Every structure is written in structure tokens, then in C-alpha cells.
Amino acid sequence: MISFKNKNILITGASGGIGNELVKKFVSLGGNVLGTGTKSEKLDQIKKNFPNVKVKKFDISEHSRIEEFLDDVALELGGLDILINNAGKNVDNLSLRMKEEEWKKVIDVNLTSTFLLSKYAIKKMLKNKFGRVVNITSIVGHTGNLGQSNYAASKAGIIAMSKSLATEYAKKNITINCVSPGFITSDMTLNIAEKVKLYLTSRIPMGKLGTGEDVSNCVAFLSSDQASYVTGETLHVNGGMYMS
């Protein structure tokens, strides 16, 4: 049985669909959770739904403040054992139309912020001789996608970066892994045209979209003691749409 009793957990992007499921999962398994995001009203809703969860508004694109932010998180939680890098951004455009600022914005948030959050979290985990980092990537980081060269590059970069970090800290009882979702049911997918939804599901061998819980189950496993001998890996959650 997976348990996160006495474990202090930071979840970024907690106000999104997958983020909400991550909060729900770790709370249900006894974790001491702090969720962060940029939208106050959604963070307030998390607090309402999960009274024991701590919330903190923070924009991870503010790179110069990340170390201080993690200091505050560790102080509020009483330590930091597990980091779930779930926050991300997409600014889609065909490559010939993509502005340099659109490229940089996505790389800065998805890749650079994830690196800095991991770096300063690992610094704290080294003192405890224990740590888990799970980075949420995307099927697009493996397959590419029309109009998402920036997003695909950022997600592929996270995978390679995670392998490097995993190698560096494997002997320190700190594991770094990725979970790579395919098409997951969300507010956005609920509003897409039916013919588009049919096209998407036709490309998935299981014939259906995944759920946030499908993702959170895998994240919980990789964060747990049951996965203590797993590091530098990417766990795909895509209904068979991409098989590495």
C-alpha cells in the first residue's frame, strides 16, 4: 500500500485539471501537500475542497525568485521530500510564424523553470538523504506536433534533463523520473468539436482519452518507496498512442 505519511510534497500547476488530480491523490495517500499556481480563485477552490492542503500563489517564470520560493515552501511544509513539476505553458504557432518571444516564453517556463525548481529542491533533499522529483512531460515531446515546435522541444528537453539529474543523484537516494501523458480529458478537450474528438480517439489503440487520475496514479507510484529502484525513466500514459 502506497503511503505518503510524514512526506512533504510540492505540486506546481496545482490549479489545472491534472494538478487537481495530483493534489487529490497525494492527500488521499496521507501526504502533507502544498499546491502552487498563478490563479488565486482556483487556489482558493483547492483550499475549499482540501482544507488540509496549503496553497501558495507563485509564477514559476520568475526565475530569480525560485530559490526563495522553495525556502518558503520548505518552511511552511516543515521540509521538502517530493517535488512534482506539473506547471507548463503552450503558445502554439507554425514555425515560420512563430516569434522568437513565443519560442523563449515556452522554453523558459517549461524547461528552465523545471530545471531551477529541481535544482533547488534537490539541494534541500541532499540534506535529508532522500528525495523524489517527478516531471510531467508530454507525448508531444516524443512525437512532435503541428504548430508546437517550442512546446515539443521543451518537453523533450525535460526528459533528457531528468536523465542527467537522475545520473548525478542516484547514489544520494534521490530519484528523478518523468510521466508523459497523451491526450487527457480536461476542460479544453470537453469543448472540442465532436469530429476532432473522434479523430483523436481513432489514433489511440484503447479508443478513449485518458483521465487526470490515470496520470496521478503513475506519479504517485514514482514518488513512492515502491519505486525506490526506478530513476531516469519516463512512464507513458497514452492508451498505446505512442510506444517507446
Coordinates of C-alpha atoms in Angstrom, one line a residue:
M1 CA 0.0 0.0 0.0
I2 CA 1.4 3.4 -1.0
S3 CA 1.5 5.9 1.8
F4 CA 3.0 9.4 1.9
K5 CA 2.5 9.8 5.7
N6 CA 5.2 12.3 7.0
K7 CA 6.2 13.2 3.5
N8 CA 6.2 16.9 2.4
I9 CA 5.1 17.4 -1.2
L10 CA 5.1 20.4 -3.5
I11 CA 2.9 20.3 -6.6
T12 CA 3.3 23.0 -9.2
G13 CA 0.4 23.8 -11.6
A14 CA -1.9 22.6 -8.9
S15 CA -4.9 24.6 -10.2
G16 CA -5.2 22.8 -13.6
G17 CA -7.0 19.6 -14.4
I18 CA -4.1 17.2 -13.8
G19 CA -2.9 19.4 -11.0
N20 CA -6.2 19.0 -9.1
E21 CA -6.0 15.2 -9.5
L22 CA -2.4 15.2 -8.2
V23 CA -3.5 17.1 -5.1
K24 CA -6.4 14.8 -4.6
K25 CA -4.2 11.7 -5.0
F26 CA -1.4 12.7 -2.6
V27 CA -3.9 14.0 0.0
S28 CA -5.8 10.6 -0.2
L29 CA -2.5 8.8 0.5
G30 CA -1.6 10.9 3.6
G31 CA 0.8 13.4 2.2
N32 CA 1.4 16.9 3.5
V33 CA 0.8 18.9 0.4
L34 CA 1.4 22.4 -0.8
G35 CA 0.0 23.4 -4.2
T36 CA 1.1 26.4 -6.2
G37 CA -0.3 28.2 -9.3
T38 CA -0.9 31.6 -10.7
K39 CA -4.7 31.9 -10.3
S40 CA -5.9 32.9 -6.9
E41 CA -9.5 31.8 -7.4
K42 CA -8.5 28.3 -8.4
L43 CA -6.1 28.1 -5.5
D44 CA -8.9 29.2 -3.2
Q45 CA -11.1 26.4 -4.6
I46 CA -8.4 23.8 -3.9
K47 CA -8.3 25.1 -0.3
K48 CA -12.0 24.8 -0.1
N49 CA -12.0 21.2 -1.5
F50 CA -9.0 20.1 0.6
P51 CA -8.8 22.1 3.8
N52 CA -5.6 20.5 4.9
V53 CA -3.7 21.4 1.7
K54 CA -1.6 24.5 1.8
V55 CA -1.6 26.8 -1.2
K56 CA 0.7 29.5 -2.4
K57 CA 0.4 31.8 -5.4
F58 CA 3.6 31.8 -7.4
D59 CA 4.6 32.3 -11.1
I60 CA 7.4 29.9 -11.9
S61 CA 8.6 32.1 -14.7
E62 CA 10.1 34.4 -12.1
H63 CA 13.4 32.6 -12.1
S64 CA 15.2 34.9 -9.7
R65 CA 12.6 34.2 -7.0
I66 CA 12.5 30.3 -7.3
E67 CA 15.2 29.6 -4.6
E68 CA 13.5 31.9 -2.2
F69 CA 10.1 30.4 -3.0
L70 CA 11.4 26.9 -2.3
D71 CA 12.8 28.2 1.0
D72 CA 9.3 29.5 1.9
V73 CA 7.7 26.2 0.8
A74 CA 10.0 24.1 2.9
L75 CA 9.5 26.3 5.9
E76 CA 5.7 26.1 5.6
L77 CA 5.6 22.4 5.0
G78 CA 8.3 21.5 7.5
G79 CA 10.6 20.2 4.8
L80 CA 10.6 19.1 1.2
D81 CA 10.6 15.4 0.2
I82 CA 8.8 15.3 -3.1
L83 CA 8.6 17.7 -6.0
I84 CA 6.0 17.3 -8.8
N85 CA 6.8 19.6 -11.7
N86 CA 3.4 19.8 -13.3
A87 CA 3.2 23.5 -14.3
G88 CA 3.6 24.2 -18.0
K89 CA 2.7 26.6 -20.8
N90 CA 2.0 26.4 -24.5
V91 CA 2.0 29.2 -27.1
D92 CA 1.2 27.4 -30.4
N93 CA 2.1 28.6 -33.9
L94 CA 3.5 27.2 -37.1
S95 CA 7.3 27.5 -37.1
L96 CA 7.5 30.1 -39.9
R97 CA 5.1 32.3 -38.0
M98 CA 6.5 31.7 -34.5
K99 CA 8.1 34.7 -33.0
E100 CA 11.3 34.4 -31.0
E101 CA 9.4 35.6 -27.9
E102 CA 6.9 32.8 -28.3
W103 CA 9.7 30.3 -28.5
K104 CA 11.5 31.7 -25.5
K105 CA 8.4 32.0 -23.4
V106 CA 7.6 28.3 -23.6
I107 CA 11.2 27.2 -23.2
D108 CA 11.6 29.5 -20.2
V109 CA 8.5 28.2 -18.3
N110 CA 8.5 24.6 -19.3
L111 CA 12.2 23.8 -19.3
T112 CA 14.2 26.4 -17.5
S113 CA 11.7 26.7 -14.6
T114 CA 11.5 23.0 -14.2
F115 CA 15.3 22.8 -14.1
L116 CA 15.6 25.6 -11.4
L117 CA 12.8 24.1 -9.3
S118 CA 14.5 20.7 -9.5
K119 CA 17.9 22.1 -8.7
Y120 CA 16.9 24.0 -5.6
A121 CA 14.6 21.2 -4.4
I122 CA 17.4 18.6 -4.8
K123 CA 19.7 20.9 -2.8
K124 CA 17.3 20.5 0.1
M125 CA 16.7 16.8 -0.5
L126 CA 20.5 16.1 -0.2
K127 CA 20.4 17.2 3.4
N128 CA 17.7 14.6 4.1
K129 CA 19.4 11.9 2.0
F130 CA 16.0 11.3 0.4
G131 CA 14.0 12.8 -2.4
R132 CA 11.7 12.2 -5.3
V133 CA 11.3 14.5 -8.4
V134 CA 8.6 13.7 -11.0
N135 CA 8.4 15.9 -14.1
I136 CA 5.3 15.9 -16.2
T137 CA 6.2 15.9 -19.8
S138 CA 4.1 15.1 -22.9
I139 CA 3.6 12.6 -25.7
V140 CA 4.4 15.6 -27.9
G141 CA 8.0 15.5 -26.6
H142 CA 8.4 12.2 -28.3
T143 CA 6.3 12.6 -31.4
G144 CA 6.4 16.3 -32.2
N145 CA 3.2 18.1 -33.2
L146 CA 1.9 20.5 -35.7
G147 CA 2.4 24.1 -34.5
Q148 CA 4.1 23.1 -31.3
S149 CA 7.9 23.1 -32.1
N150 CA 8.5 25.2 -29.0
Y151 CA 6.3 23.0 -26.7
A152 CA 7.7 19.7 -28.1
A153 CA 11.3 21.0 -27.7
S154 CA 10.6 22.0 -24.1
K155 CA 9.1 18.6 -23.2
A156 CA 11.8 16.6 -24.9
G157 CA 14.3 18.7 -23.1
I158 CA 12.7 17.9 -19.7
I159 CA 13.2 14.2 -20.5
A160 CA 16.9 14.5 -21.3
M161 CA 17.5 16.8 -18.4
S162 CA 15.8 14.4 -16.0
K163 CA 18.1 11.6 -17.1
S164 CA 21.1 13.7 -16.4
L165 CA 19.8 14.7 -13.0
A166 CA 19.0 11.1 -12.2
T167 CA 22.5 10.1 -13.0
E168 CA 24.0 12.8 -10.9
Y169 CA 22.0 12.0 -7.7
A170 CA 21.3 8.3 -8.0
K171 CA 23.7 7.5 -5.2
K172 CA 22.1 10.1 -2.9
N173 CA 18.8 8.3 -2.6
I174 CA 17.1 10.9 -4.9
T175 CA 15.2 9.7 -7.9
I176 CA 14.2 11.8 -10.9
N177 CA 11.6 10.4 -13.3
C178 CA 9.0 11.6 -15.8
V179 CA 5.4 10.9 -16.6
S180 CA 4.4 11.6 -20.2
P181 CA 0.7 11.9 -20.7
G182 CA -1.1 11.6 -24.1
F183 CA -4.5 13.1 -24.6
I184 CA -6.2 13.6 -21.3
T185 CA -9.7 14.6 -20.6
S186 CA -9.8 18.3 -19.5
D187 CA -12.0 21.4 -19.7
M188 CA -10.3 22.1 -23.0
T189 CA -10.9 18.6 -24.5
L190 CA -14.5 18.7 -23.3
N191 CA -15.1 21.7 -25.5
I192 CA -13.5 20.5 -28.7
A193 CA -15.7 19.6 -31.7
E194 CA -17.0 16.0 -31.8
K195 CA -15.3 15.3 -35.1
V196 CA -12.0 16.3 -33.7
K197 CA -12.6 14.1 -30.6
L198 CA -13.4 11.2 -32.9
Y199 CA -10.2 11.8 -34.8
L200 CA -8.1 11.9 -31.6
T201 CA -9.6 8.7 -30.2
S202 CA -9.2 6.9 -33.6
R203 CA -5.4 7.3 -33.1
I204 CA -5.5 5.8 -29.6
P205 CA -5.4 2.0 -29.6
M206 CA -7.6 2.0 -26.4
G207 CA -10.1 4.2 -28.2
K208 CA -10.6 6.7 -25.4
L209 CA -8.9 9.7 -23.8
G210 CA -7.1 9.3 -20.5
T211 CA -8.1 10.9 -17.2
G212 CA -6.2 13.0 -14.7
E213 CA -6.4 10.1 -12.3
D214 CA -4.6 7.9 -14.8
V215 CA -1.7 10.4 -14.6
S216 CA -1.8 10.9 -10.9
N217 CA -1.7 7.1 -10.2
C218 CA 1.6 6.9 -12.1
V219 CA 3.0 10.0 -10.4
A220 CA 2.2 8.5 -7.0
F221 CA 3.9 5.3 -7.9
L222 CA 7.1 7.0 -9.0
S223 CA 7.1 9.2 -5.9
S224 CA 6.7 6.2 -3.5
D225 CA 9.0 3.8 -1.8
Q226 CA 7.8 1.1 -4.2
A227 CA 9.7 2.9 -7.0
S228 CA 12.9 3.4 -5.0
Y229 CA 14.9 1.5 -7.7
V230 CA 13.5 3.4 -10.6
T231 CA 15.2 6.5 -11.8
G232 CA 15.8 8.3 -15.1
E233 CA 12.7 6.7 -16.6
T234 CA 9.7 8.0 -18.4
L235 CA 6.3 6.4 -17.8
H236 CA 4.0 6.8 -20.7
V237 CA 0.2 7.3 -20.1
N238 CA -1.3 7.5 -23.5
G239 CA -3.6 4.5 -24.1
G240 CA -1.0 3.0 -26.5
M241 CA -0.9 6.0 -28.8
Y242 CA 2.9 6.1 -28.5
M243 CA 5.0 3.1 -27.6
S244 CA 8.7 3.7 -27.0

